[in-house]
GROMACS .gro file of C-alpha atoms in nm:
model
  293
    1MET     CA    1   1.128   1.447   3.477
    2ARG     CA    2   0.965   1.107   3.527
    3PRO     CA    3   0.865   0.805   3.317
    4TYR     CA    4   0.536   0.816   3.128
    5ARG     CA    5   0.245   0.607   3.260
    6ASP     CA    6  -0.068   0.498   3.073
    7ALA     CA    7  -0.274   0.720   3.304
    8ASP     CA    8  -0.088   1.024   3.166
    9LEU     CA    9  -0.241   1.006   2.820
   10LEU     CA   10  -0.568   1.190   2.884
   11PRO     CA   11  -0.409   1.475   3.086
   12LEU     CA   12  -0.136   1.500   2.821
   13GLN     CA   13  -0.393   1.535   2.546
   14GLU     CA   14  -0.583   1.796   2.746
   15THR     CA   15  -0.260   1.984   2.814
   16VAL     CA   16  -0.144   1.988   2.451
   17ALA     CA   17  -0.494   2.094   2.340
   18ALA     CA   18  -0.467   2.387   2.582
   19TRP     CA   19  -0.127   2.479   2.437
   20ILE     CA   20  -0.272   2.476   2.085
   21ALA     CA   21  -0.563   2.692   2.201
   22GLU     CA   22  -0.312   2.938   2.346
   23VAL     CA   23  -0.061   2.972   2.062
   24GLY     CA   24  -0.180   2.772   1.761
   25ARG     CA   25  -0.053   2.456   1.597
   26CYS     CA   26   0.298   2.569   1.503
   27GLY     CA   27   0.521   2.328   1.692
   28TYR     CA   28   0.234   2.113   1.819
   29ASP     CA   29   0.091   1.826   1.624
   30HIS     CA   30  -0.264   1.703   1.677
   31ILE     CA   31  -0.336   1.539   2.011
   32GLY     CA   32  -0.431   1.220   1.827
   33GLU     CA   33  -0.067   1.181   1.731
   34LEU     CA   34   0.024   1.120   2.098
   35PRO     CA   35  -0.124   0.770   2.139
   36HIS     CA   36  -0.021   0.680   1.785
   37ARG     CA   37   0.341   0.775   1.845
   38ILE     CA   38   0.364   0.641   2.199
   39TYR     CA   39   0.204   0.303   2.139
   40GLU     CA   40   0.212   0.214   1.769
   41ASN     CA   41   0.549   0.368   1.685
   42LEU     CA   42   0.719   0.221   1.994
   43ARG     CA   43   0.564  -0.126   1.987
   44GLY     CA   44   0.801  -0.409   2.062
   45ARG     CA   45   1.094  -0.180   2.143
   46ARG     CA   46   1.091  -0.123   2.519
   47PRO     CA   47   0.835  -0.052   2.790
   48VAL     CA   48   0.705   0.295   2.706
   49GLY     CA   49   0.818   0.425   3.046
   50GLU     CA   50   1.178   0.376   2.933
   51LEU     CA   51   1.129   0.572   2.610
   52VAL     CA   52   0.870   0.836   2.702
   53GLN     CA   53   0.941   1.106   2.960
   54VAL     CA   54   0.705   1.357   3.118
   55TRP     CA   55   0.825   1.686   3.265
   56GLU     CA   56   0.619   1.853   3.537
   57ASP     CA   57   0.631   2.185   3.717
   58GLY     CA   58   0.430   2.138   4.034
   59PRO     CA   59   0.103   1.969   3.941
   60GLY     CA   60   0.116   2.069   3.574
   61ILE     CA   61   0.271   1.895   3.272
   62VAL     CA   62   0.518   2.119   3.091
   63GLY     CA   63   0.689   1.878   2.853
   64LEU     CA   64   0.686   1.539   2.683
   65GLY     CA   65   0.965   1.347   2.513
   66ILE     CA   66   0.907   1.040   2.293
   67SER     CA   67   1.231   0.858   2.212
   68GLY     CA   68   1.315   0.575   1.975
   69ARG     CA   69   1.040   0.616   1.715
   70PHE     CA   70   1.135   0.399   1.416
   71GLY     CA   71   1.455   0.332   1.608
   72GLU     CA   72   1.627   0.665   1.543
   73ALA     CA   73   1.368   0.945   1.578
   74PHE     CA   74   1.236   1.143   1.872
   75ASP     CA   75   0.974   1.408   1.951
   76VAL     CA   76   0.963   1.677   2.216
   77PHE     CA   77   0.661   1.891   2.307
   78ALA     CA   78   0.716   2.181   2.548
   79ALA     CA   79   0.478   2.431   2.708
   80PRO     CA   80   0.451   2.766   2.528
   81ALA     CA   81   0.617   2.948   2.820
   82LEU     CA   82   0.926   2.724   2.780
   83ARG     CA   83   0.969   2.750   2.405
   84GLY     CA   84   1.327   2.840   2.316
   85SER     CA   85   1.440   2.813   2.679
   86ALA     CA   86   1.712   2.613   2.855
   87ALA     CA   87   1.436   2.382   2.982
   88GLU     CA   88   1.326   2.294   2.629
   89GLU     CA   89   1.689   2.248   2.529
   90GLN     CA   90   1.733   1.999   2.813
   91MET     CA   91   1.424   1.807   2.701
   92LEU     CA   92   1.576   1.780   2.353
   93ARG     CA   93   1.907   1.660   2.498
   94VAL     CA   94   1.737   1.388   2.702
   95ALA     CA   95   1.524   1.265   2.412
   96ALA     CA   96   1.820   1.263   2.172
   97GLU     CA   97   2.045   1.081   2.418
   98THR     CA   98   1.775   0.827   2.504
   99THR     CA   99   1.718   0.761   2.136
  100ALA     CA  100   2.090   0.724   2.068
  101GLY     CA  101   2.106   0.466   2.345
  102VAL     CA  102   1.851   0.238   2.178
  103SER     CA  103   1.925   0.303   1.810
  104ALA     CA  104   2.153   0.100   1.585
  105ARG     CA  105   2.169   0.388   1.336
  106ALA     CA  106   2.461   0.627   1.300
  107TYR     CA  107   2.238   0.926   1.363
  108VAL     CA  108   1.933   1.044   1.558
  109GLY     CA  109   1.672   1.277   1.419
  110THR     CA  110   1.350   1.466   1.466
  111ASP     CA  111   1.118   1.681   1.260
  112VAL     CA  112   1.014   2.040   1.314
  113PHE     CA  113   0.743   2.265   1.172
  114ASP     CA  114   0.866   2.512   0.909
  115CYS     CA  115   0.729   2.800   1.121
  116ASP     CA  116   0.892   2.685   1.447
  117THR     CA  117   1.195   2.913   1.455
  118ALA     CA  118   1.249   2.857   1.828
  119ARG     CA  119   1.287   2.481   1.787
  120ILE     CA  120   1.503   2.516   1.476
  121ALA     CA  121   1.743   2.745   1.665
  122LEU     CA  122   1.770   2.499   1.954
  123LEU     CA  123   1.830   2.202   1.726
  124GLU     CA  124   2.104   2.384   1.538
  125ARG     CA  125   2.262   2.489   1.869
  126LEU     CA  126   2.269   2.119   1.963
  127GLY     CA  127   2.447   2.022   1.641
  128PHE     CA  128   2.150   1.908   1.433
  129ALA     CA  129   2.134   1.993   1.063
  130ARG     CA  130   1.840   1.993   0.825
  131PHE     CA  131   1.856   1.710   0.572
  132ARG     CA  132   1.512   1.686   0.409
  133VAL     CA  133   1.152   1.799   0.395
  134TRP     CA  134   0.976   1.539   0.609
  135ASP     CA  135   0.597   1.578   0.595
  136ASP     CA  136   0.336   1.791   0.429
  137VAL     CA  137   0.082   1.907   0.689
  138ARG     CA  138  -0.257   1.949   0.525
  139GLU     CA  139  -0.598   2.065   0.642
  140ARG     CA  140  -0.948   2.135   0.518
  141PRO     CA  141  -1.260   2.289   0.671
  142LEU     CA  142  -1.555   2.064   0.745
  143GLY     CA  143  -1.823   2.324   0.678
  144GLY     CA  144  -2.044   2.278   0.373
  145ALA     CA  145  -2.080   1.978   0.147
  146LEU     CA  146  -1.835   1.692   0.173
  147PRO     CA  147  -1.676   1.524  -0.129
  148GLU     CA  148  -1.857   1.231  -0.284
  149ALA     CA  149  -1.728   0.879  -0.235
  150ALA     CA  150  -1.858   0.541  -0.341
  151ALA     CA  151  -1.750   0.190  -0.252
  152PRO     CA  152  -1.989  -0.039  -0.443
  153GLY     CA  153  -1.989  -0.391  -0.305
  154PHE     CA  154  -1.791  -0.288   0.004
  155THR     CA  155  -1.925  -0.217   0.352
  156VAL     CA  156  -1.797   0.098   0.525
  157ARG     CA  157  -1.831   0.082   0.903
  158SER     CA  158  -1.653   0.119   1.235
  159ALA     CA  159  -1.407  -0.149   1.335
  160THR     CA  160  -1.465  -0.391   1.620
  161VAL     CA  161  -1.221  -0.581   1.837
  162GLU     CA  162  -1.304  -0.889   1.631
  163ASP     CA  163  -1.147  -0.714   1.329
  164ALA     CA  164  -0.796  -0.731   1.480
  165ASP     CA  165  -0.673  -1.009   1.251
  166GLY     CA  166  -0.809  -0.838   0.942
  167LEU     CA  167  -0.669  -0.502   1.044
  168ALA     CA  168  -0.328  -0.657   1.103
  169GLU     CA  169  -0.335  -0.812   0.755
  170ALA     CA  170  -0.450  -0.485   0.598
  171ARG     CA  171  -0.176  -0.282   0.767
  172ASN     CA  172   0.088  -0.532   0.665
  173ALA     CA  173  -0.032  -0.522   0.304
  174SER     CA  174  -0.052  -0.141   0.311
  175PHE     CA  175   0.272  -0.047   0.485
  176GLY     CA  176   0.492  -0.357   0.472
  177GLU     CA  177   0.468  -0.407   0.848
  178ASP     CA  178   0.459  -0.723   1.058
  179TRP     CA  179   0.147  -0.703   1.272
  180THR     CA  180  -0.040  -1.005   1.400
  181GLY     CA  181  -0.397  -0.990   1.522
  182ALA     CA  182  -0.285  -1.045   1.880
  183LEU     CA  183  -0.029  -0.766   1.856
  184TYR     CA  184  -0.283  -0.529   1.708
  185ARG     CA  185  -0.529  -0.602   1.988
  186ASP     CA  186  -0.263  -0.563   2.259
  187GLU     CA  187  -0.059  -0.274   2.122
  188VAL     CA  188  -0.332  -0.062   1.964
  189MET     CA  189  -0.686  -0.161   2.054
  190ALA     CA  190  -0.618  -0.217   2.424
  191ARG     CA  191  -0.414   0.101   2.468
  192PRO     CA  192  -0.536   0.434   2.606
  193GLY     CA  193  -0.687   0.670   2.353
  194TYR     CA  194  -0.801   0.410   2.101
  195ASP     CA  195  -1.171   0.370   2.028
  196PRO     CA  196  -1.273   0.115   1.760
  197ALA     CA  197  -1.568   0.338   1.672
  198ARG     CA  198  -1.314   0.586   1.530
  199GLU     CA  199  -1.137   0.329   1.314
  200ILE     CA  200  -1.333   0.326   0.990
  201VAL     CA  201  -1.292   0.027   0.759
  202ALA     CA  202  -1.406  -0.074   0.412
  203VAL     CA  203  -1.483  -0.446   0.413
  204ALA     CA  204  -1.471  -0.647   0.090
  205PRO     CA  205  -1.743  -0.897  -0.005
  206ASP     CA  206  -1.509  -1.180   0.099
  207GLY     CA  207  -1.473  -1.028   0.448
  208ARG     CA  208  -1.123  -0.888   0.409
  209ILE     CA  209  -1.052  -0.538   0.533
  210ALA     CA  210  -0.964  -0.348   0.219
  211ALA     CA  211  -0.903   0.004   0.356
  212PHE     CA  212  -0.892   0.172   0.694
  213THR     CA  213  -0.833   0.496   0.876
  214VAL     CA  214  -0.835   0.612   1.235
  215TYR     CA  215  -0.967   0.959   1.305
  216TRP     CA  216  -0.889   1.157   1.619
  217VAL     CA  217  -1.071   1.456   1.765
  218ASP     CA  218  -0.959   1.758   1.964
  219GLY     CA  219  -1.290   1.890   2.091
  220ARG     CA  220  -1.139   2.195   2.259
  221ASN     CA  221  -1.002   2.329   1.930
  222ARG     CA  222  -1.262   2.157   1.709
  223ILE     CA  223  -0.987   1.994   1.504
  224GLY     CA  224  -0.997   1.639   1.369
  225HIS     CA  225  -0.704   1.438   1.238
  226PHE     CA  226  -0.634   1.124   1.034
  227GLU     CA  227  -0.358   0.883   1.138
  228PRO     CA  228  -0.312   0.640   0.971
  229VAL     CA  229  -0.480   0.598   0.632
  230GLY     CA  230  -0.417   0.281   0.435
  231THR     CA  231  -0.540   0.051   0.159
  232HIS     CA  232  -0.463  -0.320   0.132
  233SER     CA  233  -0.241  -0.376  -0.173
  234ALA     CA  234  -0.501  -0.609  -0.326
  235PHE     CA  235  -0.765  -0.334  -0.329
  236GLN     CA  236  -0.583  -0.020  -0.436
  237ARG     CA  237  -0.713   0.233  -0.689
  238ARG     CA  238  -1.079   0.166  -0.612
  239GLY     CA  239  -1.147   0.481  -0.410
  240LEU     CA  240  -1.166   0.292  -0.082
  241ALA     CA  241  -0.932   0.514   0.120
  242ARG     CA  242  -1.140   0.806  -0.003
  243ALA     CA  243  -1.458   0.629   0.108
  244VAL     CA  244  -1.341   0.565   0.465
  245MET     CA  245  -1.211   0.921   0.498
  246VAL     CA  246  -1.536   1.075   0.374
  247GLU     CA  247  -1.732   0.860   0.621
  248ALA     CA  248  -1.502   0.976   0.902
  249MET     CA  249  -1.533   1.341   0.797
  250ALA     CA  250  -1.912   1.313   0.800
  251ARG     CA  251  -1.897   1.179   1.155
  252MET     CA  252  -1.659   1.452   1.266
  253ALA     CA  253  -1.870   1.725   1.110
  254GLY     CA  254  -2.175   1.584   1.285
  255ALA     CA  255  -1.986   1.603   1.615
  256GLY     CA  256  -1.907   1.974   1.568
  257ILE     CA  257  -1.548   1.944   1.442
  258ALA     CA  258  -1.467   2.244   1.222
  259THR     CA  259  -1.132   2.149   1.064
  260VAL     CA  260  -0.958   1.822   0.984
  261THR     CA  261  -0.587   1.766   0.928
  262VAL     CA  262  -0.362   1.496   0.786
  263ASN     CA  263   0.016   1.461   0.756
  264HIS     CA  264   0.196   1.261   0.490
  265ASN     CA  265   0.549   1.198   0.370
  266ALA     CA  266   0.634   1.482   0.134
  267ASP     CA  267   0.758   1.230  -0.125
  268ASN     CA  268   0.432   1.031  -0.130
  269GLU     CA  269   0.262   1.143  -0.449
  270ALA     CA  270  -0.028   0.900  -0.416
  271ALA     CA  271  -0.113   1.043  -0.075
  272ARG     CA  272  -0.083   1.398  -0.204
  273ARG     CA  273  -0.326   1.327  -0.490
  274LEU     CA  274  -0.577   1.158  -0.257
  275TYR     CA  275  -0.576   1.437   0.000
  276GLU     CA  276  -0.589   1.715  -0.257
  277SER     CA  277  -0.887   1.543  -0.423
  278LEU     CA  278  -1.063   1.559  -0.086
  279GLY     CA  279  -1.000   1.932  -0.051
  280PHE     CA  280  -0.694   1.928   0.177
  281THR     CA  281  -0.444   2.208   0.121
  282LYS     CA  282  -0.088   2.228   0.249
  283LYS     CA  283  -0.051   2.461   0.548
  284HIS     CA  284   0.296   2.364   0.668
  285GLU     CA  285   0.595   2.145   0.598
  286THR     CA  286   0.802   1.971   0.858
  287TYR     CA  287   1.178   1.951   0.818
  288GLY     CA  288   1.390   1.655   0.917
  289TYR     CA  289   1.690   1.740   1.136
  290ARG     CA  290   1.957   1.492   1.242
  291ARG     CA  291   2.303   1.460   1.390
  292ALA     CA  292   2.555   1.178   1.421
  293THR     CA  293   2.547   0.967   1.734
   0.00000   0.00000   0.00000
């Protein structure tokens, strides 16, 4: 085990893509979730090397732990050959203990795919108990015609670094967060894995960013992914999130991506309606598991 370094991101994404190619997505989220969770979810907490651990066996990566997401949550990804083993159990112990050490909450938690019986058994062995359905995991094929979307009066385009202030404002107004333009540039745009060409924005006539999404691509498995998707509170219910997603899907389809996925909180009815209107169907749920610290 060693601390994560920025240079690890690309080999990590390649490794997880290879695991998905070998055994499928059950237990492995899209490789685009890695930079999102490592950099955005951990911003301002600690240097990522203190909260993200990489496990190696010789020259190869066999595990990743991300601790302290949202303060009390962690993730662990383990190689298919280690699933259900003592090695995976040790990865879970380290991530849970690291998270407990930085959390002010009375519990630590993680989520697990509904189909991942090996992980569920390990979590229960370690004293974790299921407490809720966490996310719906949805997907749709990109073959054939895409849904229609219109954003009259708005410009739909890729972001640029100069959009950092507007993106910070849009995220704050979408999710109740506390970004500044400087933070967004430093903690997202300047981090490994991010490409402003893949952040699609709808810009209002007054120049404000009204909606946004970042799409990620796994070329090996021909799977795309959305994370995040948001609409500024001043521009909701105008079809703008739909417009940026349709633009992103057209770009992914043109690049040979066959399937696109998106995760959302299972309680978020507005997200469910949007994604279903775009042809996404639920393939999995993730379950939240937690234990007292």
